[in-house]
Coordinates of C-alpha atoms and ligand atoms in Angstrom, one line a residue:
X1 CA -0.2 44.6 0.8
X2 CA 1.3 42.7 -2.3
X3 CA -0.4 39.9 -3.1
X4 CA 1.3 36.3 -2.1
X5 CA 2.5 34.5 -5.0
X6 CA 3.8 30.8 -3.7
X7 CA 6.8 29.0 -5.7
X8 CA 4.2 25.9 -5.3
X9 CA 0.9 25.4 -4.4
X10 CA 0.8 21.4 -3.7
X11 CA -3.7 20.4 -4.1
X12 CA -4.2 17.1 -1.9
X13 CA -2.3 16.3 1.6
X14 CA -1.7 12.6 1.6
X15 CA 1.9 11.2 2.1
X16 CA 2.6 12.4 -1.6
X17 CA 1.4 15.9 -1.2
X18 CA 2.3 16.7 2.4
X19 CA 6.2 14.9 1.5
X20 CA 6.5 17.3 -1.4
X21 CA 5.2 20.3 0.6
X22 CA 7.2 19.9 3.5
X23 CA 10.7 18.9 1.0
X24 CA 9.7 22.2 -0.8
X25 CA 9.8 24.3 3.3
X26 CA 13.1 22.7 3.7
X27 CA 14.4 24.6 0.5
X28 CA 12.8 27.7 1.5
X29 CA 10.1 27.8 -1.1
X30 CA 7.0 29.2 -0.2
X31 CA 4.8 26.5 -0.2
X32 CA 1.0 26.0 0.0
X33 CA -0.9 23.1 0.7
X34 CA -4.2 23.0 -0.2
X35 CA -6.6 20.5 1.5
X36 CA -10.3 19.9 0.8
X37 CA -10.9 17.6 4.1
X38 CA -11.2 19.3 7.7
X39 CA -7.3 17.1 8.4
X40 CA -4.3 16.7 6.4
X41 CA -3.0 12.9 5.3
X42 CA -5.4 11.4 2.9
X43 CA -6.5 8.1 2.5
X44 CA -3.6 7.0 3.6
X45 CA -3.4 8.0 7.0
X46 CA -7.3 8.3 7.6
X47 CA -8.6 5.2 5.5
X48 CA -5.9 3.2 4.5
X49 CA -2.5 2.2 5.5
X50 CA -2.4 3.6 9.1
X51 CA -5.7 2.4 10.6
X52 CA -5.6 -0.6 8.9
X53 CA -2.1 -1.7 10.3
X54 CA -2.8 -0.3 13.7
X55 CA -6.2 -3.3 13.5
X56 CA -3.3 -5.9 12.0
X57 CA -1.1 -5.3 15.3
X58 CA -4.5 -6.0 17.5
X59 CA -5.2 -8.8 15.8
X60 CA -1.5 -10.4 15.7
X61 CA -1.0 -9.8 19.6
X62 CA -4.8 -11.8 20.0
X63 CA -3.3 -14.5 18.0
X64 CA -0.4 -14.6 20.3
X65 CA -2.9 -14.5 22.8
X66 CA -4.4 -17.7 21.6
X67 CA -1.0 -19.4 21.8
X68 CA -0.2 -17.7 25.0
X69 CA -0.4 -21.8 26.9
X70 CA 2.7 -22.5 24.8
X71 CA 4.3 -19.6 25.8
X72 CA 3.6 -20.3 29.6
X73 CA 1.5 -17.4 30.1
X74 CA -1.5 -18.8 32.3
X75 CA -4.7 -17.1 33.0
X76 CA -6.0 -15.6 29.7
X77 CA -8.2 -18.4 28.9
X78 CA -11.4 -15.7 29.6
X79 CA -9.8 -13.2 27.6
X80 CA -12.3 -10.8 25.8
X81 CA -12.3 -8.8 22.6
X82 CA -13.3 -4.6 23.5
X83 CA -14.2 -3.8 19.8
X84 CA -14.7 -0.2 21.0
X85 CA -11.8 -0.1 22.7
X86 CA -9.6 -1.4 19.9
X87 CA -11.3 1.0 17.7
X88 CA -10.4 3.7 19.6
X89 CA -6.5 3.1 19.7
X90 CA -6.6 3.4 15.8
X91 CA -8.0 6.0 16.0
X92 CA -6.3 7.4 18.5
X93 CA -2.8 6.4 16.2
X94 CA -4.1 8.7 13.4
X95 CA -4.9 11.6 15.4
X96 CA -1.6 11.8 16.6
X97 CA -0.2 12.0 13.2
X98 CA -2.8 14.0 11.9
X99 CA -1.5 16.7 14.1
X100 CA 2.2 15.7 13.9
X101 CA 1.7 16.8 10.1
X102 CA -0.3 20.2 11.0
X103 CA 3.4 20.6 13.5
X104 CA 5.7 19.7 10.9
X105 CA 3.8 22.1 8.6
X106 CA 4.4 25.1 10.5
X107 CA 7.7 23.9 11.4
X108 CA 8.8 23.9 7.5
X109 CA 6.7 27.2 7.1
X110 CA 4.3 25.7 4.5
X111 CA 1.3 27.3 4.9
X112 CA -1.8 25.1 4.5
X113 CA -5.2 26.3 3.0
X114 CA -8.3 24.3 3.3
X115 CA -11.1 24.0 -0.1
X116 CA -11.1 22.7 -3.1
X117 CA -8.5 23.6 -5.3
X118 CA -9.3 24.0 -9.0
X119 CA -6.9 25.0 -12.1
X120 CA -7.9 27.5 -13.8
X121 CA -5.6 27.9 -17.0
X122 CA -2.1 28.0 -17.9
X123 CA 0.6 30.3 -16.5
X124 CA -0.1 33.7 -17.4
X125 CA 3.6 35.0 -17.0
X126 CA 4.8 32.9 -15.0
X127 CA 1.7 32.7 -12.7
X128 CA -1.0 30.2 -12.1
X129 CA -4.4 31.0 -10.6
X130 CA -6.2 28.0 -8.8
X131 CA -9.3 28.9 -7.7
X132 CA -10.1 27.4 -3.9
X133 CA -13.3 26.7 -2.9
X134 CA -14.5 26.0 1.0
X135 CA -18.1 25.0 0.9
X136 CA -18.8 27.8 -0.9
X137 CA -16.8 30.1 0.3
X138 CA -14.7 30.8 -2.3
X139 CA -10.9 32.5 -2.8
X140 CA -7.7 32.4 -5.3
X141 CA -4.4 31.9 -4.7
X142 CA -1.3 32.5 -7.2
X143 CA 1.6 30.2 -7.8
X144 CA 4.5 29.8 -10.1
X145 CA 4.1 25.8 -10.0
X146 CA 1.5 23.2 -9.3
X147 CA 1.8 20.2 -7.5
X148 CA -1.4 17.5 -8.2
X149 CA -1.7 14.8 -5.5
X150 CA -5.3 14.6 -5.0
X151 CA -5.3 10.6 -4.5
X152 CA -7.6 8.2 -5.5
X153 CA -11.0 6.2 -3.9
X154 CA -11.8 2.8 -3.9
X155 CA -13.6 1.4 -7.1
X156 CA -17.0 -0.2 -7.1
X157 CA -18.5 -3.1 -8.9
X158 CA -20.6 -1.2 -11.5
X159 CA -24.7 -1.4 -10.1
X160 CA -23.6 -1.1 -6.4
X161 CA -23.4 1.7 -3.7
X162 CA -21.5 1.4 -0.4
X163 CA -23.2 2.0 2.5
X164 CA -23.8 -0.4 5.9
X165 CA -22.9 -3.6 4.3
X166 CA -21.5 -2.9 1.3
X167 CA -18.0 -1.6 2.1
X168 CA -15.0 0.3 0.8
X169 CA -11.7 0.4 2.5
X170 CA -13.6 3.4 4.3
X171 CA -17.0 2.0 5.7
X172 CA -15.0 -1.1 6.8
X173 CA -13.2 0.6 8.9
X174 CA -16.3 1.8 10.8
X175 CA -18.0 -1.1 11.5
X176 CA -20.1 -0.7 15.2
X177 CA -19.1 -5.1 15.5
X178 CA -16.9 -7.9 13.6
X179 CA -19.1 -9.1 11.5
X180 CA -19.5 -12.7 11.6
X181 CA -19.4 -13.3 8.2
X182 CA -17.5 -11.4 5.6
X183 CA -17.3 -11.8 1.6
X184 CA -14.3 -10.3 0.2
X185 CA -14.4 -9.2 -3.6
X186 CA -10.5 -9.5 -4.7
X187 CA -7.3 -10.9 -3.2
X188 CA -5.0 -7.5 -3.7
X189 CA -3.4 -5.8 -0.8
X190 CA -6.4 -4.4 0.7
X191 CA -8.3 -8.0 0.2
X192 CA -5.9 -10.0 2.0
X193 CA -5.4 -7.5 4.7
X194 CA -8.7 -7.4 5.8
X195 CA -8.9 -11.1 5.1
X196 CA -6.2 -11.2 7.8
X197 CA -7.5 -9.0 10.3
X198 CA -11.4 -10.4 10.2
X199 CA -10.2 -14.2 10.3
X200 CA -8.1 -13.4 13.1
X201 CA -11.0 -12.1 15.2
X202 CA -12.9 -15.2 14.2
X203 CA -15.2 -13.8 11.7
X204 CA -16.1 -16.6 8.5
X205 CA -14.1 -15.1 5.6
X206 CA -14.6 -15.8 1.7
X207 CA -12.4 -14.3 -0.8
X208 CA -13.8 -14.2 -4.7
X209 CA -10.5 -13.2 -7.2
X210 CA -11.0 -13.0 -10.3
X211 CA -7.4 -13.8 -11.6
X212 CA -5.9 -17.3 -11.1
X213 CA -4.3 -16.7 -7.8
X214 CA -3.6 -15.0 -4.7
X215 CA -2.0 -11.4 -4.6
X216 CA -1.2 -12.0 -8.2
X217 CA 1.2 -9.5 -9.0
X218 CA 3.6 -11.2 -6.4
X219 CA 5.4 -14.0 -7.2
X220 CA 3.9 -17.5 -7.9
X221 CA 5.4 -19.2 -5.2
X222 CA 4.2 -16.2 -2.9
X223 CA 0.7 -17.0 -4.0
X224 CA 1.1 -20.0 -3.6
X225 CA 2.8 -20.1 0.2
X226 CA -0.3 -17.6 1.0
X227 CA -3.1 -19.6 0.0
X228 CA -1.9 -22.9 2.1
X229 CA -1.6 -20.9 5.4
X230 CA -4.9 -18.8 4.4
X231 CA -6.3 -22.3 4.2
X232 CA -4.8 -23.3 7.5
X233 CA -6.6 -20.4 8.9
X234 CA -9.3 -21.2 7.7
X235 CA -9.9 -18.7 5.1
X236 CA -11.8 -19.7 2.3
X237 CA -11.1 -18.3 -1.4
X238 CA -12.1 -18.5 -4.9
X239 CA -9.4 -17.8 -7.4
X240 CA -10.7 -17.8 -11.4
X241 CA -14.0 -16.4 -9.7
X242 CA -16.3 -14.0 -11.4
X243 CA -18.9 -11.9 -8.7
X244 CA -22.5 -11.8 -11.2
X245 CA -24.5 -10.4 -8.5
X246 CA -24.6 -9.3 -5.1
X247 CA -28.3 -8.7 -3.4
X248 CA -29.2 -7.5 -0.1
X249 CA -30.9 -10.0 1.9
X250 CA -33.1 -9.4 5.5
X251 CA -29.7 -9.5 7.5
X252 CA -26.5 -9.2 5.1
X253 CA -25.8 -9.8 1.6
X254 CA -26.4 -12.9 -1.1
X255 CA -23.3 -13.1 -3.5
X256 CA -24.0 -15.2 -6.3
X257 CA -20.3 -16.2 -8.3
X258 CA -19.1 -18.6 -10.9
X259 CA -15.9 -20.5 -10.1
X260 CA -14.9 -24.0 -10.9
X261 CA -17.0 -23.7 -13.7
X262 CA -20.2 -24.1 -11.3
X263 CA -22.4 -21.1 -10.1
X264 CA -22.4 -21.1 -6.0
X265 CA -24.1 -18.4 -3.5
X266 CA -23.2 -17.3 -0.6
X267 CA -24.5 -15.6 2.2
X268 CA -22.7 -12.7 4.6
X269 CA -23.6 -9.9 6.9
X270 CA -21.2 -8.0 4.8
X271 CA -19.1 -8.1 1.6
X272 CA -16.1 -5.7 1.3
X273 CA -15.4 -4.5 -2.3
X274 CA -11.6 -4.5 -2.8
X275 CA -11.1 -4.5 -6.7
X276 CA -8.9 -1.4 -7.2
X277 CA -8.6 2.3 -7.2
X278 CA -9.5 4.9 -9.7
X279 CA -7.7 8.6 -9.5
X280 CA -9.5 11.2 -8.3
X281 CA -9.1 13.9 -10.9
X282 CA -12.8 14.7 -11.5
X283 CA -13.6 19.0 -11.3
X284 CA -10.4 20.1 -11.1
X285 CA -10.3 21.7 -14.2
X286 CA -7.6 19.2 -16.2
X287 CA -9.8 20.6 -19.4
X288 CA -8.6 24.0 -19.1
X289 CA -5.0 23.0 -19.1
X290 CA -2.8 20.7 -21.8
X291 CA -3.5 17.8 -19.7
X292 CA -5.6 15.1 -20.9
X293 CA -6.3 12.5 -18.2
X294 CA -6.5 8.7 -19.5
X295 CA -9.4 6.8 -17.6
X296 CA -8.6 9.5 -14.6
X297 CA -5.0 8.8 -14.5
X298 CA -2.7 12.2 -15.3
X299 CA 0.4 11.2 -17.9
X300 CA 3.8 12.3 -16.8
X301 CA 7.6 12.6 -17.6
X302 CA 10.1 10.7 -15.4
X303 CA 10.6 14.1 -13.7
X304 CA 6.5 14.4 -12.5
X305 CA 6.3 16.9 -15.6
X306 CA 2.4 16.9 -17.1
X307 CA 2.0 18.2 -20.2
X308 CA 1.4 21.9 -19.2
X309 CA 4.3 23.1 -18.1
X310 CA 5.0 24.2 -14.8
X311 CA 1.9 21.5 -13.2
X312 CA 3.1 18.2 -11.7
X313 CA 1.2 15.3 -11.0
X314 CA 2.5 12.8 -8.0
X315 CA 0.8 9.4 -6.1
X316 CA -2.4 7.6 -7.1
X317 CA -3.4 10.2 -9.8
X318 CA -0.1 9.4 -12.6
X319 CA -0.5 6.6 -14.8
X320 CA 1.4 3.3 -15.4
X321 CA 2.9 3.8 -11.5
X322 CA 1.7 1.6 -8.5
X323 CA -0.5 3.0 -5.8
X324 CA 1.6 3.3 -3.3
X325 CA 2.2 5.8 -0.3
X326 CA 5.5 5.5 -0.7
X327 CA 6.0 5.8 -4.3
X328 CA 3.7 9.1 -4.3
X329 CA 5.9 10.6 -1.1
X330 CA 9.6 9.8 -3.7
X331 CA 7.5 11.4 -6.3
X332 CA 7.0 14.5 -4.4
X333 CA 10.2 14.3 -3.5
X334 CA 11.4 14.1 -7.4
X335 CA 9.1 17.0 -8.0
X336 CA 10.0 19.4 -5.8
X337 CA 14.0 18.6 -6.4
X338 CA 13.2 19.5 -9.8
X339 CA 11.2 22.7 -9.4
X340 CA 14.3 23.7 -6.9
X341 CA 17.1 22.7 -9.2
X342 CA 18.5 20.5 -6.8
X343 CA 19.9 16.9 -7.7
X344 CA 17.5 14.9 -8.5
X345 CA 17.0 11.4 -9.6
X346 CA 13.8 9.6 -11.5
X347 CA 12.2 6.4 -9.7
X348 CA 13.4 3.3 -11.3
X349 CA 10.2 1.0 -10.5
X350 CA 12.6 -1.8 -10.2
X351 CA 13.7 -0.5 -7.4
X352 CA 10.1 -0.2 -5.6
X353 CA 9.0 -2.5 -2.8
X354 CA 5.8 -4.0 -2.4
X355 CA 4.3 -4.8 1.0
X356 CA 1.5 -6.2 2.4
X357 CA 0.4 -6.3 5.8
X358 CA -1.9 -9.9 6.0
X359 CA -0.3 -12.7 8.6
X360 CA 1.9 -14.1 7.1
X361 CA 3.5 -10.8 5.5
X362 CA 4.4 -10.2 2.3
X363 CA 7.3 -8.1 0.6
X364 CA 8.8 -7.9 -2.7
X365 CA 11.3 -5.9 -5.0
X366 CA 12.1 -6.4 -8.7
X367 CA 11.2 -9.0 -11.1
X368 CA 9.4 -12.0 -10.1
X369 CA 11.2 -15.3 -11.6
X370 CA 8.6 -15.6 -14.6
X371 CA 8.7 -11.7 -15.3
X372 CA 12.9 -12.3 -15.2
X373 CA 12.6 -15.2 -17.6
X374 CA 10.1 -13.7 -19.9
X375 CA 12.6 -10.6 -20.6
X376 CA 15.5 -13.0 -21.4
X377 CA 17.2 -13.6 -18.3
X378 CA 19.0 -16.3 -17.5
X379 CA 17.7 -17.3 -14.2
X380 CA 19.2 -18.6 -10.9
X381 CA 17.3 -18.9 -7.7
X382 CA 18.3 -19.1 -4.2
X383 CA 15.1 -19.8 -1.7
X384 CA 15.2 -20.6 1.9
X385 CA 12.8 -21.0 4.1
X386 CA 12.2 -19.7 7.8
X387 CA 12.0 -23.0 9.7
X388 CA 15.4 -23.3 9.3
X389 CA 16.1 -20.0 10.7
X390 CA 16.6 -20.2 14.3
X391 CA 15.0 -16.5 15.3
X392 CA 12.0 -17.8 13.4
X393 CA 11.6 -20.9 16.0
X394 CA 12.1 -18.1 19.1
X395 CA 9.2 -15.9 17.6
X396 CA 6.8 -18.6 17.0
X397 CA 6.8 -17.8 13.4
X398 CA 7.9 -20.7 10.8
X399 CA 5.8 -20.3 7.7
X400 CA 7.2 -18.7 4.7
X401 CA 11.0 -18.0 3.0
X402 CA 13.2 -15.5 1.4
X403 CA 13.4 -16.5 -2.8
X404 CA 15.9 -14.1 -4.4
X405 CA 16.2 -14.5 -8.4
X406 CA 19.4 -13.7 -9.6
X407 CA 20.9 -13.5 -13.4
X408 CA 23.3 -16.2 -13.5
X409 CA 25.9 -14.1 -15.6
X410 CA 27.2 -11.9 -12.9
X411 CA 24.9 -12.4 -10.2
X412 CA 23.0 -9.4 -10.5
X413 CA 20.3 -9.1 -8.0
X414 CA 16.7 -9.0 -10.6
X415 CA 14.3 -9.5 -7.5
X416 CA 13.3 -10.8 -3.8
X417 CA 10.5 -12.0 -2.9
X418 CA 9.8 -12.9 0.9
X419 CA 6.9 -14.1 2.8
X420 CA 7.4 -14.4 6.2
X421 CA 7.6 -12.9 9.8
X422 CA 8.6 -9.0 9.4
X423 CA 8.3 -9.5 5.8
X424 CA 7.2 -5.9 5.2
X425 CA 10.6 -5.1 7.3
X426 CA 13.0 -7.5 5.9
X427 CA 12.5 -6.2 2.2
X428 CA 14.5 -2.8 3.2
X429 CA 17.8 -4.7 2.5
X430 CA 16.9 -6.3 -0.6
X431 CA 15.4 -2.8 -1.3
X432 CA 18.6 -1.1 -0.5
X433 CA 20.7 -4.1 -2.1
X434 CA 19.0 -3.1 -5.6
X435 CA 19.6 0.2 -5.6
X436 CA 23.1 -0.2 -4.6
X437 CA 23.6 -2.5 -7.5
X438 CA 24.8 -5.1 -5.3
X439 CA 25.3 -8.6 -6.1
X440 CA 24.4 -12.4 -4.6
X441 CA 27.8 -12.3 -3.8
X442 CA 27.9 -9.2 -2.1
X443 CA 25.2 -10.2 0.0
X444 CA 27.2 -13.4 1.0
X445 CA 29.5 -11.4 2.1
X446 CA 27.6 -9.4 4.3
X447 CA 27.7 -10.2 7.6
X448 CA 24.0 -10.2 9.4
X449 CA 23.7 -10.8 13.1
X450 CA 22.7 -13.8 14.9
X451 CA 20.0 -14.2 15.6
X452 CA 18.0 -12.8 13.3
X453 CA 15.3 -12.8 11.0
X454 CA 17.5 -11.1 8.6
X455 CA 20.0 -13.9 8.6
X456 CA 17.6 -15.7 6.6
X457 CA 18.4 -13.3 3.3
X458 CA 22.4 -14.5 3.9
X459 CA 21.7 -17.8 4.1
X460 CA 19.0 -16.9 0.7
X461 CA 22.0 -15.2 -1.3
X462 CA 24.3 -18.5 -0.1
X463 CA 21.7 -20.8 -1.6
X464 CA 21.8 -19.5 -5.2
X465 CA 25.0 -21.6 -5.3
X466 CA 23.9 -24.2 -3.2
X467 CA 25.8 -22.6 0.2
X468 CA 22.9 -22.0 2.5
X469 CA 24.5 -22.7 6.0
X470 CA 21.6 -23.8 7.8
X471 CA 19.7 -26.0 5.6
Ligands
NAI501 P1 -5.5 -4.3 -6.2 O1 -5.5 -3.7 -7.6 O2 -4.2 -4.5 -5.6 O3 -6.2 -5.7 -6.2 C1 -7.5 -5.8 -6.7 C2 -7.8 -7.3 -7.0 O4 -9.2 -7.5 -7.3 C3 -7.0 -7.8 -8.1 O5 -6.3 -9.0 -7.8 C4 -8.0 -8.1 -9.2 O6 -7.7 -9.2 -10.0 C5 -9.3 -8.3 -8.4 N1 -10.5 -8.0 -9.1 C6 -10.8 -6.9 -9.8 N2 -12.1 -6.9 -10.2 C7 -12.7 -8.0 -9.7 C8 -14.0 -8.6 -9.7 N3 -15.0 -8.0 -10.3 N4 -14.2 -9.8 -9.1 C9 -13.1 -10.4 -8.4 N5 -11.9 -9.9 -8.3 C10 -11.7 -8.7 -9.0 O7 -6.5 -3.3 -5.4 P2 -6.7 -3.2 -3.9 O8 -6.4 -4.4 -3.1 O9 -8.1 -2.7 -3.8 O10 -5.7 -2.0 -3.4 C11 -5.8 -0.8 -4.0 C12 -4.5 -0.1 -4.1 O11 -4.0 0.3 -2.8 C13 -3.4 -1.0 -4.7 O12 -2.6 -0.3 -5.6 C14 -2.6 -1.5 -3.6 O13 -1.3 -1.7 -3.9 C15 -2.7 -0.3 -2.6 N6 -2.6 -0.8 -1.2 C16 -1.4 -1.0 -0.7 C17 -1.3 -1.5 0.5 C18 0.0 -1.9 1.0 O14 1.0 -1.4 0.4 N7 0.1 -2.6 2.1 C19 -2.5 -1.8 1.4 C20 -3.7 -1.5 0.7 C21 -3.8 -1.0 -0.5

């Protein structure tokens, strides 16, 4: 029998790789996915963004819970967190998408191999060999193109080790109990989250972050708006903080920390380390190939291009791009469009929202209004805030606005920043608003039903110039 040579062999399965593998099905190139873990998804569906916002959805309907007196609903006062139980349903969530991507795998024809794939060299005519290995059982496949997506892993504070209480996004999301007490190292996306989750299942919560603020990519005001409801919730936090040692103690951890300009210690049966990712391009033979990784991260052209031709790197492993599912999954996206010659277009990170799942939510698009004014804009903002919105009073929910920042020449759209309910749902207008080029005008003239929480970016655009209806 001839041997199989694929169009594209895509290494890694998360939403980047298994996007770019089932895009490349649908225009009938044969496809391989190779997969060193017993499922297909990645982090993101095993470790990262599924579970975790299947835990924020238990913990936001127990927080309704707690207010369910208001809403008239009588009889819950001896209601009862089933850890296990909620554990399960996450679980539960995942393993039905695991398999939905094993369906829509063999649905698109894209045949997926399981090992660790490893580059051997260049093209030789036209063909790649990557060499697969399955716990030592080991085979070859050819391919006229390479796809990298092999992800990323959470990065530790140099001197410790996960384990049972010192945590990753991974070992977190096994915990046996809630722990009581929880020490968070850094207020990004997967510090606040948690944050969220823990404090709404009553656990004591500290949050050490080194920068000034926050979420400190987001906006100021974002920061800002975030750390007086964390505070309402009683979440503590350091900003300006540096960690200078964590020890383990009989029970938990001691985390010892300068802030204020003081040293302090605390004590916690756990401490979740949430300072960033690092690519995971170790042993997969980048030295055999033109590629030279920087710090891990893989170098590409606007088109997913490396330097060797005929290998493309997409998601956590290309440098100077965010770390986010849904940038890698476009990037696959780009990829494949390009290895197929179909129309293709490069990602514009302008144009890429930003969400995060903690109570209240965030989401964001663009330039923040000191990133706008530091490249020369001439800034004009529009803000409004959700208790004047009237779907906001019906869902409980008033904390937080909608701040767009607009250039005052023609009213070009630079950036929106929300924190709010539905936050991470709302953005998709803004998102779409961007790319469509629209204007503040153009969104004033769009009409948004009533009521909704999406009225709130109308009466946001009408503000710029002082025209918000309701407020
Ligand atoms: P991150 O890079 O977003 O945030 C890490 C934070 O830790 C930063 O604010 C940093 O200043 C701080 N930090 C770093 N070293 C520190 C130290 N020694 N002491 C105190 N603070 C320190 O990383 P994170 O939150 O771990 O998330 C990883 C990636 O996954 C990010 O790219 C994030 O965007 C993505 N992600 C996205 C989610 C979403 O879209 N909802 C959810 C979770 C993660």
């Amino acid at each position: 029998m001839p041997e199989t040579i694929y169009d594209i062999a895509v290494i890694g399965s998360g939403p980047a790789g298994y996007t770019a593998a089932i895009r490349a099905g649908q225009y009938g190139l044969k496809t391989a996915l190779v997969e060193k873990d017993p499922y297909l998804g990645g982090t993101c569906l095993h470790v990262g963004c599924i579970p975790t916002k299947a835990l924020l959805f238990n913990a936001e309907i127990w927080d309704h819970l707690k207010d369910a007196k208001e809403y008239g609903i009588e009889g819950v006062d001896s209601r009862k967190l089933n850890w296990a139980a909620i554990q399960s349903r996450k679980t539960g969530v995942v393993n039905k998408h695991a398999k939905g991507l094993e369906f829509l795998m063999r649905k698109n024809k894209v045949e997926t191999i399981k090992g660790f794939g490893k580059l051997t060299g260049p093209a030789q005519n036209g063909v790649f060999t990557v060499n697969v290995d399955d716990g030592g059982k080991k085979s070859a496949i050819k391919t006229k193109n390479i796809i990298l997506a092999t992800g990323s892993e959470a990065r530790m504070i140099p001197g410790l080790e996960a384990g049972d209480r010192i945590l990753t996004n991974i070992e977190i999301l096994q915990l046996n109990e809630i722990p009581k007490s929880l020490v968070i190292v850094g207020a990004g996306a997967v510090g606040v989250e948690f944050a969220s989750i823990f404090r709404s299942f009553d656990s004591e919560i500290t949050i050490i972050e080194a920068l000034p603020r926050l979420v400190p990519l987001e906006d100021e005001e974002v920061s800002k708006e975030l750390a007086r409801v964390y505070r309402k919730r009683g979440i503590n936090f350091h900003t300006s903080a540096k960690v200078e040692k964590v020890e383990k103690t009989k029970s938990g951890v001691a985390v010892t920390f300068s802030a204020e300009g003081k040293q302090q210690k605390i004590e916690a049966e756990k401490i979740l380390i949430a300072v960033g990712r690092k690519p995971y391009t170790d042993n997969l033979g980048l030295e055999k190939t033109r590629i030279k990784p920087e710090r891990g991260s893989i170098k590409t052209n606007e088109w997913m291009e490396t330097d060797e031709p005929g290998i493309y790197a997409i998601g956590d492993i290309v440098l100077g791009m965010p770390l986010l599912a849904h940038v890698g999954a476009m990037e696959g996206i780009v990829a494949v469009s390009k290895i197929a010659k179909k129309e293709d277009r490069p990602i514009d990170p302008l144009k890429i929202p930003n969400v995060t799942y903690c109570h209240p939510e965030i989401g964001s698009v663009g330039l923040t209004e000191a990133k706008a004014k530091e490249r020369g804009h001439n800034v004009k903002i529009g803000k409004f805030p959700f208790t004047a919105n009237s779907r906001a009073s019906i869902v409980g929910e008033h904390e937080g606005f909608i701040k767009i920042v607009s250039d005052t020449k023609y009213g070009e759209i630079l950036g929106v920043h929300i924190i709010g309910p539905q936050a991470t749902e709302l953005i998709a207008e803004a998102v779409t608003a961007i790319e469509l080029e629209a204007t503040v005008e153009d969104l004033m003239w769009t009409i948004h039903a009533h009521p909704t929480l999406a009225e709130a970016m109308l009466d946001a655009s009408n503000s710029v110039y002082g025209l918000a209806i309701n407020m």
